[in-house]
Tab-separated table of C-alpha atoms in Angstrom:
chain	number	residue	atom	x	y	z
N	1	MET	CA	65.978	102.560	83.291
N	2	ARG	CA	68.639	99.930	82.602
N	3	ILE	CA	72.337	100.817	82.588
N	4	SER	CA	72.288	100.700	78.756
N	5	GLU	CA	69.629	103.411	78.692
N	6	LEU	CA	71.540	105.462	81.285
N	7	SER	CA	74.588	105.163	79.033
N	8	ARG	CA	72.658	106.238	75.957
N	9	ARG	CA	71.039	109.245	77.633
N	10	SER	CA	74.263	110.456	79.271
N	11	ALA	CA	76.595	109.549	76.368
N	12	VAL	CA	78.839	107.884	78.968
N	13	PRO	CA	80.012	104.339	78.054
N	14	THR	CA	78.609	101.508	80.170
N	15	ALA	CA	82.097	100.466	81.291
N	16	THR	CA	82.719	103.983	82.610
N	17	ILE	CA	79.411	104.007	84.464
N	18	LYS	CA	80.359	100.678	86.099
N	19	TYR	CA	83.698	102.172	87.104
N	20	TYR	CA	81.961	105.176	88.693
N	21	LEU	CA	79.638	102.769	90.556
N	22	ARG	CA	82.631	100.817	91.910
N	23	GLU	CA	84.381	104.045	92.907
N	24	GLY	CA	81.283	105.286	94.739
N	25	LEU	CA	80.774	108.336	92.508
N	26	LEU	CA	77.335	107.057	91.640
N	27	PRO	CA	74.964	105.360	94.132
N	28	PRO	CA	73.950	101.808	93.210
N	29	GLY	CA	70.713	101.310	91.294
N	30	ARG	CA	67.746	99.373	92.654
N	31	ALA	CA	68.557	95.672	92.150
N	32	THR	CA	65.920	93.922	90.041
N	33	ALA	CA	67.807	90.670	89.497
N	34	ALA	CA	71.173	89.177	90.447
N	35	THR	CA	72.938	91.067	87.659
N	36	GLN	CA	70.457	93.817	86.861
N	37	ALA	CA	69.604	97.167	88.397
N	38	GLU	CA	67.229	100.007	87.651
N	39	TYR	CA	68.476	103.605	87.534
N	40	ASP	CA	66.398	106.795	87.633
N	41	GLU	CA	66.622	110.485	86.740
N	42	SER	CA	68.652	111.232	89.875
N	43	HIS	CA	71.348	108.863	88.593
N	44	LEU	CA	71.363	110.662	85.275
N	45	ARG	CA	71.745	114.092	86.925
N	46	ARG	CA	74.478	112.818	89.202
N	47	LEU	CA	76.275	111.188	86.301
N	48	ARG	CA	76.213	114.443	84.314
N	49	LEU	CA	77.646	116.317	87.272
N	50	VAL	CA	80.404	113.699	87.683
N	51	ARG	CA	81.293	114.070	83.986
N	52	ALA	CA	81.433	117.842	84.291
N	53	LEU	CA	83.622	117.700	87.421
N	54	ILE	CA	86.045	115.268	85.790
N	55	GLY	CA	85.887	116.419	82.163
N	56	VAL	CA	85.372	120.146	82.498
N	57	ARG	CA	86.945	121.001	85.844
N	58	GLY	CA	89.602	118.325	85.376
N	59	LEU	CA	89.232	116.815	88.856
N	60	SER	CA	90.561	113.363	89.708
N	61	VAL	CA	88.164	110.604	90.703
N	62	SER	CA	89.086	110.991	94.364
N	63	ALA	CA	88.740	114.798	94.294
N	64	THR	CA	85.356	114.340	92.618
N	65	ARG	CA	84.311	111.970	95.398
N	66	GLU	CA	85.293	114.590	97.984
N	67	VAL	CA	83.358	117.347	96.235
N	68	LEU	CA	80.285	115.092	95.974
N	69	GLY	CA	80.590	114.265	99.672
N	70	ALA	CA	80.734	117.951	100.596
N	71	VAL	CA	77.806	118.672	98.267
N	72	ALA	CA	75.759	115.980	100.031
N	73	GLU	CA	76.608	117.550	103.410
N	74	HIS	CA	75.324	120.910	102.212
N	75	ALA	CA	72.353	119.594	100.223
N	76	GLY	CA	69.674	122.272	100.162
N	77	GLU	CA	72.131	125.139	100.609
N	78	ARG	CA	72.139	126.208	96.985
N	79	HIS	CA	74.894	128.807	97.319
N	80	GLN	CA	77.221	126.346	99.090
N	81	VAL	CA	76.563	123.647	96.510
N	82	LEU	CA	77.338	126.035	93.656
N	83	GLY	CA	80.526	127.210	95.355
N	84	LEU	CA	81.706	123.646	95.930
N	85	VAL	CA	81.010	122.517	92.392
N	86	LEU	CA	82.580	125.608	90.825
N	87	GLY	CA	85.639	125.282	93.078
N	88	ALA	CA	84.974	128.685	94.612
N	89	ARG	CA	84.961	126.985	98.010
N	90	PRO	CA	87.388	124.376	99.282
N	91	VAL	CA	85.848	121.048	100.228
N	92	ASP	CA	87.113	121.324	103.785
N	93	GLU	CA	87.566	124.874	105.073
N	94	ASP	CA	88.479	123.609	108.531
N	95	ALA	CA	91.425	121.524	107.321
N	96	PRO	CA	94.563	122.698	109.129
N	97	ALA	CA	96.954	124.513	106.807
N	98	PRO	CA	99.760	122.127	105.834
N	99	GLY	CA	103.079	123.190	107.357
N	100	PRO	CA	103.860	126.655	108.705
N	101	ALA	CA	101.624	129.645	107.941
N	102	PRO	CA	102.111	130.596	104.294
N	103	ALA	CA	103.716	133.906	103.374
N	104	PRO	CA	101.169	136.480	102.179
N	105	ALA	CA	100.364	135.649	98.543
N	106	PRO	CA	101.657	138.095	95.931
N	107	GLY	CA	99.142	140.831	95.216
N	108	ALA	CA	96.913	139.707	98.104
N	109	ALA	CA	96.700	143.191	99.633
N	110	GLU	CA	95.558	144.685	96.324
N	111	VAL	CA	92.948	141.941	95.915
N	112	ASP	CA	91.695	142.434	99.492
N	113	ALA	CA	91.414	146.181	98.907
N	114	LEU	CA	89.426	145.672	95.716
N	115	ILE	CA	87.024	143.157	97.261
N	116	GLY	CA	86.573	145.421	100.275
N	117	ALA	CA	85.888	148.494	98.121
N	118	LEU	CA	83.268	146.626	96.092
N	119	GLY	CA	81.718	145.066	99.180
N	120	TRP	CA	81.905	141.608	97.611
N	121	GLU	CA	81.095	138.633	99.781
N	122	VAL	CA	83.643	135.981	98.790
N	123	SER	CA	85.342	133.219	100.725
N	124	GLU	CA	88.737	133.993	102.177
N	125	TYR	CA	89.869	130.721	100.588
N	126	ALA	CA	88.567	131.349	97.051
N	127	PRO	CA	91.309	130.143	94.669
N	128	ALA	CA	90.416	132.989	92.294
N	129	ARG	CA	91.891	135.430	94.833
N	130	ALA	CA	95.348	133.971	94.334
N	131	ALA	CA	94.938	133.801	90.543
N	132	LEU	CA	94.020	137.479	90.458
N	133	GLY	CA	96.821	138.539	92.790
N	134	GLU	CA	99.440	136.675	90.792
N	135	THR	CA	98.413	138.286	87.521
N	136	LEU	CA	98.451	141.756	89.064
N	137	GLU	CA	101.963	141.073	90.354
N	138	THR	CA	103.134	139.787	86.957
N	139	LEU	CA	101.869	142.916	85.215
N	140	ARG	CA	103.566	145.068	87.824
N	141	SER	CA	106.870	143.241	87.411
N	142	LEU	CA	106.697	143.924	83.663
N	143	GLY	CA	106.109	147.614	84.231
N	144	ALA	CA	102.502	147.319	83.047
N	145	ALA	CA	100.699	147.575	86.405
N	146	LEU	CA	96.964	148.323	86.423
N	147	ASP	CA	95.928	151.410	88.341
N	148	PRO	CA	93.212	150.842	90.991
N	149	ALA	CA	90.517	152.722	89.028
N	150	THR	CA	91.059	150.554	85.941
N	151	LEU	CA	91.069	147.368	88.014
N	152	ARG	CA	87.813	148.479	89.562
N	153	GLY	CA	86.384	149.122	86.106
N	154	TYR	CA	87.189	145.555	85.088
N	155	ALA	CA	85.702	144.246	88.342
N	156	GLU	CA	82.455	146.147	87.745
N	157	LEU	CA	82.160	144.595	84.292
N	158	ALA	CA	82.805	141.179	85.882
N	159	GLU	CA	79.927	141.891	88.272
N	160	ARG	CA	77.591	142.432	85.330
N	161	THR	CA	78.913	139.310	83.635
N	162	ALA	CA	78.184	137.297	86.779
N	163	VAL	CA	74.618	138.624	86.832
N	164	LEU	CA	74.173	137.303	83.270
N	165	ASP	CA	75.737	133.988	84.355
N	166	LEU	CA	73.421	133.541	87.312
N	167	ASP	CA	70.358	134.713	85.380
N	168	GLN	CA	70.706	131.643	83.195
N	169	LEU	CA	70.237	129.208	86.050
N	170	ASP	CA	66.757	127.827	86.369
N	171	PRO	CA	65.791	128.531	89.998
N	172	ASP	CA	63.329	125.651	89.967
N	173	ALA	CA	65.837	123.058	88.771
N	174	ASP	CA	67.238	120.375	91.003
N	175	PRO	CA	70.288	121.809	92.838
N	176	LEU	CA	72.657	119.180	91.380
N	177	GLU	CA	71.382	119.915	87.886
N	178	GLN	CA	71.784	123.633	88.513
N	179	ALA	CA	75.318	123.064	89.748
N	180	GLU	CA	76.207	121.046	86.647
N	181	ARG	CA	74.812	123.755	84.374
N	182	ALA	CA	76.698	126.460	86.261
N	183	LEU	CA	79.918	124.483	85.964
N	184	LEU	CA	79.498	123.919	82.219
N	185	ARG	CA	78.634	127.542	81.585
N	186	THR	CA	81.315	128.958	83.836
N	187	VAL	CA	84.216	126.915	82.572
N	188	LEU	CA	83.208	126.345	78.956
N	189	LEU	CA	82.233	129.960	78.393
N	190	GLU	CA	85.699	131.166	79.364
N	191	PRO	CA	87.279	130.846	75.889
N	192	ALA	CA	84.183	132.460	74.352
N	193	LEU	CA	84.404	135.463	76.660
N	194	LEU	CA	88.107	135.877	75.877
N	195	ALA	CA	87.372	135.577	72.139
N	196	LEU	CA	84.636	138.213	72.413
N	197	ARG	CA	87.135	140.538	74.091
N	198	ARG	CA	89.640	140.030	71.256
N	199	LEU	CA	86.987	140.757	68.617
N	200	ALA	CA	85.744	143.787	70.545
N	201	GLN	CA	89.312	145.090	70.848
N	202	GLU	CA	89.796	144.810	67.112
N	203	ASN	CA	86.547	146.674	66.504
N	204	GLU	CA	87.364	149.348	69.080
N	205	SER	CA	90.835	149.809	67.609
N	206	ALA	CA	89.292	150.216	64.117
N	207	ARG	CA	86.694	152.639	65.499
N	208	ARG	CA	89.399	154.842	66.996
N	209	GLY	CA	91.069	154.995	63.591
N	210	GLY	CA	94.326	153.198	62.842
E	1	MET	CA	124.389	151.735	74.794
E	2	ARG	CA	126.507	148.584	74.761
E	3	ILE	CA	124.931	145.139	74.527
E	4	SER	CA	125.514	144.617	78.274
E	5	GLU	CA	123.408	147.690	79.052
E	6	LEU	CA	120.711	146.544	76.602
E	7	SER	CA	120.700	143.207	78.429
E	8	ARG	CA	120.438	144.869	81.829
E	9	ARG	CA	117.594	147.203	80.806
E	10	SER	CA	115.588	144.505	79.035
E	11	ALA	CA	116.374	141.680	81.485
E	12	VAL	CA	117.225	139.538	78.441
E	13	PRO	CA	120.546	137.627	78.678
E	14	THR	CA	123.324	138.803	76.315
E	15	ALA	CA	123.509	135.367	74.673
E	16	THR	CA	119.791	135.573	73.845
E	17	ILE	CA	120.179	139.068	72.375
E	18	LYS	CA	123.029	137.769	70.172
E	19	TYR	CA	120.799	134.912	69.042
E	20	TYR	CA	118.015	137.355	68.122
E	21	LEU	CA	120.569	139.458	66.182
E	22	ARG	CA	121.733	136.387	64.233
E	23	GLU	CA	118.104	135.392	63.543
E	24	GLY	CA	117.295	138.878	62.264
E	25	LEU	CA	114.696	139.611	64.967
E	26	LEU	CA	116.721	142.626	66.043
E	27	PRO	CA	118.519	144.954	63.587
E	28	PRO	CA	122.318	145.192	64.068
E	29	GLY	CA	123.663	147.993	66.238
E	30	ARG	CA	125.937	150.739	64.933
E	31	ALA	CA	129.456	149.213	64.757
E	32	THR	CA	131.933	151.180	66.873
E	33	ALA	CA	134.825	148.701	66.697
E	34	ALA	CA	135.474	145.283	65.165
E	35	THR	CA	133.643	143.507	68.006
E	36	GLN	CA	131.551	146.305	69.468
E	37	ALA	CA	128.273	147.940	68.558
E	38	GLU	CA	126.061	150.650	69.972
E	39	TYR	CA	122.341	150.081	70.529
E	40	ASP	CA	119.636	152.687	71.118
E	41	GLU	CA	116.120	152.996	72.536
E	42	SER	CA	114.602	151.586	69.333
E	43	HIS	CA	116.524	148.349	69.942
E	44	LEU	CA	115.190	148.201	73.470
E	45	ARG	CA	111.574	148.689	72.323
E	46	ARG	CA	111.970	146.107	69.596
E	47	LEU	CA	113.585	143.649	72.005
E	48	ARG	CA	110.685	144.035	74.448
E	49	LEU	CA	108.216	143.373	71.656
E	50	VAL	CA	110.154	140.265	70.559
E	51	ARG	CA	110.080	138.970	74.145
E	52	ALA	CA	106.350	139.546	74.394
E	53	LEU	CA	105.668	137.815	71.049
E	54	ILE	CA	107.770	134.798	72.026
E	55	GLY	CA	107.130	134.659	75.764
E	56	VAL	CA	103.556	135.870	76.048
E	57	ARG	CA	101.997	134.951	72.710
E	58	GLY	CA	104.149	131.825	72.471
E	59	LEU	CA	105.256	132.395	68.870
E	60	SER	CA	108.240	130.580	67.369
E	61	VAL	CA	111.276	132.566	66.251
E	62	SER	CA	110.263	132.256	62.593
E	63	ALA	CA	106.644	133.259	63.275
E	64	THR	CA	107.966	136.238	65.254
E	65	ARG	CA	110.132	137.229	62.288
E	66	GLU	CA	107.058	137.108	60.022
E	67	VAL	CA	104.990	139.239	62.364
E	68	LEU	CA	107.817	141.787	62.638
E	69	GLY	CA	108.113	141.872	58.835
E	70	ALA	CA	104.392	142.521	58.463
E	71	VAL	CA	104.549	145.162	61.206
E	72	ALA	CA	107.369	146.928	59.292
E	73	GLU	CA	105.256	146.880	56.124
E	74	HIS	CA	102.387	148.552	57.950
E	75	ALA	CA	104.509	150.934	60.040
E	76	GLY	CA	102.466	154.024	60.807
E	77	GLU	CA	99.130	152.199	60.511
E	78	ARG	CA	98.522	151.878	64.207
E	79	HIS	CA	95.411	149.720	63.943
E	80	GLN	CA	97.122	147.246	61.587
E	81	VAL	CA	100.189	147.035	63.810
E	82	LEU	CA	98.041	146.329	66.865
E	83	GLY	CA	96.076	143.671	64.985
E	84	LEU	CA	99.232	141.937	63.797
E	85	VAL	CA	100.883	141.923	67.187
E	86	LEU	CA	97.762	140.730	68.986
E	87	GLY	CA	97.217	138.016	66.383
E	88	ALA	CA	93.834	139.481	65.437
E	89	ARG	CA	95.063	139.659	61.842
E	90	PRO	CA	96.984	136.994	59.946
E	91	VAL	CA	100.420	138.034	58.695
E	92	ASP	CA	99.469	137.337	55.079
E	93	GLU	CA	95.768	137.739	54.288
E	94	ASP	CA	96.397	137.093	50.596
E	95	ALA	CA	97.959	133.668	51.137
E	96	PRO	CA	95.952	131.073	49.195
E	97	ALA	CA	94.015	128.739	51.425
E	98	PRO	CA	95.877	125.418	51.702
E	99	GLY	CA	93.986	122.601	49.959
E	100	PRO	CA	90.285	122.648	49.102
E	101	ALA	CA	87.934	125.271	50.536
E	102	PRO	CA	87.384	124.462	54.218
E	103	ALA	CA	83.971	123.387	55.444
E	104	PRO	CA	82.126	126.191	57.260
E	105	ALA	CA	83.545	126.338	60.781
E	106	PRO	CA	81.218	125.152	63.552
E	107	GLY	CA	79.168	128.007	64.941
E	108	ALA	CA	80.354	130.381	62.181
E	109	ALA	CA	76.833	131.456	61.189
E	110	GLU	CA	75.991	132.345	64.788
E	111	VAL	CA	79.215	134.352	65.113
E	112	ASP	CA	78.579	136.167	61.814
E	113	ALA	CA	75.057	137.033	62.935
E	114	LEU	CA	76.327	138.426	66.244
E	115	ILE	CA	79.065	140.525	64.647
E	116	GLY	CA	76.607	141.809	62.051
E	117	ALA	CA	73.999	142.728	64.673
E	118	LEU	CA	76.572	144.647	66.707
E	119	GLY	CA	78.061	146.307	63.622
E	120	TRP	CA	81.554	145.268	64.661
E	121	GLU	CA	84.356	145.814	62.192
E	122	VAL	CA	86.545	142.707	62.501
E	123	SER	CA	88.663	140.807	60.016
E	124	GLU	CA	87.056	137.856	58.305
E	125	TYR	CA	90.198	135.951	59.274
E	126	ALA	CA	90.258	136.824	62.986
E	127	PRO	CA	91.157	133.603	64.850
E	128	ALA	CA	88.860	134.664	67.689
E	129	ARG	CA	85.879	134.036	65.391
E	130	ALA	CA	86.678	130.326	65.264
E	131	ALA	CA	87.368	130.167	69.011
E	132	LEU	CA	83.984	131.714	69.720
E	133	GLY	CA	82.127	129.498	67.239
E	134	GLU	CA	83.651	126.325	68.642
E	135	THR	CA	82.663	127.167	72.195
E	136	LEU	CA	79.106	127.975	71.176
E	137	GLU	CA	78.919	124.623	69.417
E	138	THR	CA	80.335	122.775	72.412
E	139	LEU	CA	77.744	124.326	74.710
E	140	ARG	CA	74.996	123.430	72.259
E	141	SER	CA	76.182	119.827	72.007
E	142	LEU	CA	76.011	119.595	75.818
E	143	GLY	CA	72.468	120.919	75.854
E	144	ALA	CA	73.585	124.199	77.408
E	145	ALA	CA	73.300	126.483	74.357
E	146	LEU	CA	73.314	130.248	74.885
E	147	ASP	CA	70.287	132.086	73.559
E	148	PRO	CA	71.090	135.001	71.191
E	149	ALA	CA	70.024	137.687	73.673
E	150	THR	CA	72.376	136.335	76.341
E	151	LEU	CA	75.233	136.040	73.862
E	152	ARG	CA	74.630	139.637	72.868
E	153	GLY	CA	74.699	140.647	76.523
E	154	TYR	CA	78.125	139.067	76.937
E	155	ALA	CA	79.302	140.747	73.720
E	156	GLU	CA	78.188	144.169	74.948
E	157	LEU	CA	80.151	143.674	78.159
E	158	ALA	CA	83.158	142.648	76.039
E	159	GLU	CA	82.770	145.930	74.126
E	160	ARG	CA	83.049	147.874	77.361
E	161	THR	CA	86.020	145.775	78.442
E	162	ALA	CA	87.751	146.584	75.136
E	163	VAL	CA	87.178	150.306	75.692
E	164	LEU	CA	88.950	149.981	79.058
E	165	ASP	CA	91.746	148.008	77.355
E	166	LEU	CA	92.292	150.603	74.638
E	167	ASP	CA	92.007	153.536	77.050
E	168	GLN	CA	95.138	152.308	78.724
E	169	LEU	CA	97.286	152.731	75.625
E	170	ASP	CA	99.292	155.932	75.538
E	171	PRO	CA	98.357	157.514	72.162
E	172	ASP	CA	101.662	159.389	72.086
E	173	ALA	CA	103.806	156.287	72.580
E	174	ASP	CA	105.863	154.769	69.813
E	175	PRO	CA	103.633	152.281	67.891
E	176	LEU	CA	105.887	149.299	68.669
E	177	GLU	CA	105.870	150.204	72.352
E	178	GLN	CA	102.114	150.581	72.209
E	179	ALA	CA	101.802	147.196	70.531
E	180	GLU	CA	103.967	145.520	73.173
E	181	ARG	CA	101.864	147.053	75.960
E	182	ALA	CA	98.656	145.975	74.268
E	183	LEU	CA	99.974	142.442	73.922
E	184	LEU	CA	101.041	142.217	77.569
E	185	ARG	CA	97.762	143.647	78.809
E	186	THR	CA	95.591	141.581	76.486
E	187	VAL	CA	97.144	138.208	77.113
E	188	LEU	CA	98.322	138.569	80.694
E	189	LEU	CA	95.071	140.100	81.885
E	190	GLU	CA	93.086	137.073	80.708
E	191	PRO	CA	93.489	134.991	83.882
E	192	ALA	CA	92.714	138.085	85.980
E	193	LEU	CA	89.472	138.749	84.122
E	194	LEU	CA	88.434	135.118	84.519
E	195	ALA	CA	89.304	135.242	88.226
E	196	LEU	CA	87.249	138.425	88.651
E	197	ARG	CA	84.295	136.650	87.042
E	198	ARG	CA	84.608	133.712	89.455
E	199	LEU	CA	84.747	136.042	92.457
E	200	ALA	CA	81.832	138.091	91.130
E	201	GLN	CA	79.812	134.897	90.604
E	202	GLU	CA	80.431	133.841	94.173
E	203	ASN	CA	79.341	137.256	95.404
E	204	GLU	CA	76.264	137.309	93.162
E	205	SER	CA	75.306	133.820	94.277
E	206	ALA	CA	75.621	134.887	97.942
E	207	ARG	CA	73.629	138.072	97.234
E	208	ARG	CA	70.754	136.057	95.759
E	209	GLY	CA	70.674	133.985	98.916
E	210	GLY	CA	71.844	130.375	99.002
């Protein structure tokens, strides 16, 4: 297809597509004339993933290029590709830590204990570990700490949510397409899941009688 | 207690407490001398609630005053108080809609159908309805719509999350204290629940084999 068709099907303006081509986020098309190139379905899938990484995950162009590079290195390893695209895995796990060893993150011990108790297999570097630990510490500092049994209850519901999330991926889809879908669903569903919790709280509060 | 003790116990600076007194967010203490007043536990509970409404829910001083006024009107109706503090209920449900009748919100029919199917008792005005509808529409517009069965699955997990949330409230606590707790736990737990989902996804993805 021509770049105009690629633009129409992806809803990405032609000028933006040209910018992505110059920045190396999109491989060049097959040249058919001095100023014309043909693009195919793989360009469309890649373009959608680029849009999701930039627009939904909020990555910069250079961070997107790094993620795409790491994805290419792990092509075929579906779990790695998903982790990279979702940001569950850092692009370069072997990068030396900048500066001196960091102090243990707040709440890290509690998070480690939870993950250990559940037997979850998650990267030591998963950014969600720090996000969880910080929230647990904040609640503690406000005198509203969660007890371990309640935290585990929430984690078990998260496990079931993740099963629903993964069930929606088409196992036969192209890995890049699958990764784009997973990213859209993971990030864009977040406000919906929080809204469902608010509605369910209101209902549960009514059910228990004012 | 003196204002200095109230400040120490609430971790709110004296100058801020005086500002809240002037703005009517906190009732005056019992005057014990021309420039001195005594405060009690009810002031402390109210002050904590004010801090949570401003700091955690991000309300303005005047919006906080309106919520507190509505809470006072419904004192004793625990469910109403919770709804007001959490923002599940508008302060004034009888206020005439500004301007002409609004167009149906995006995704509203889908949200109504879900709430009806589950038999949930939630206010017609709950802001979470709009948040949910908008997300469903966004996913649809990106070609990643949720099918009704999956949406219902997420809603049923939200129901169980809400039971955990409500179980943590002490039924014997003062209603304002209960409302402050509920607000802290509802809003501050949000990033933790999202982080748990990310970790659970990573684990589930690993479990299914890359």
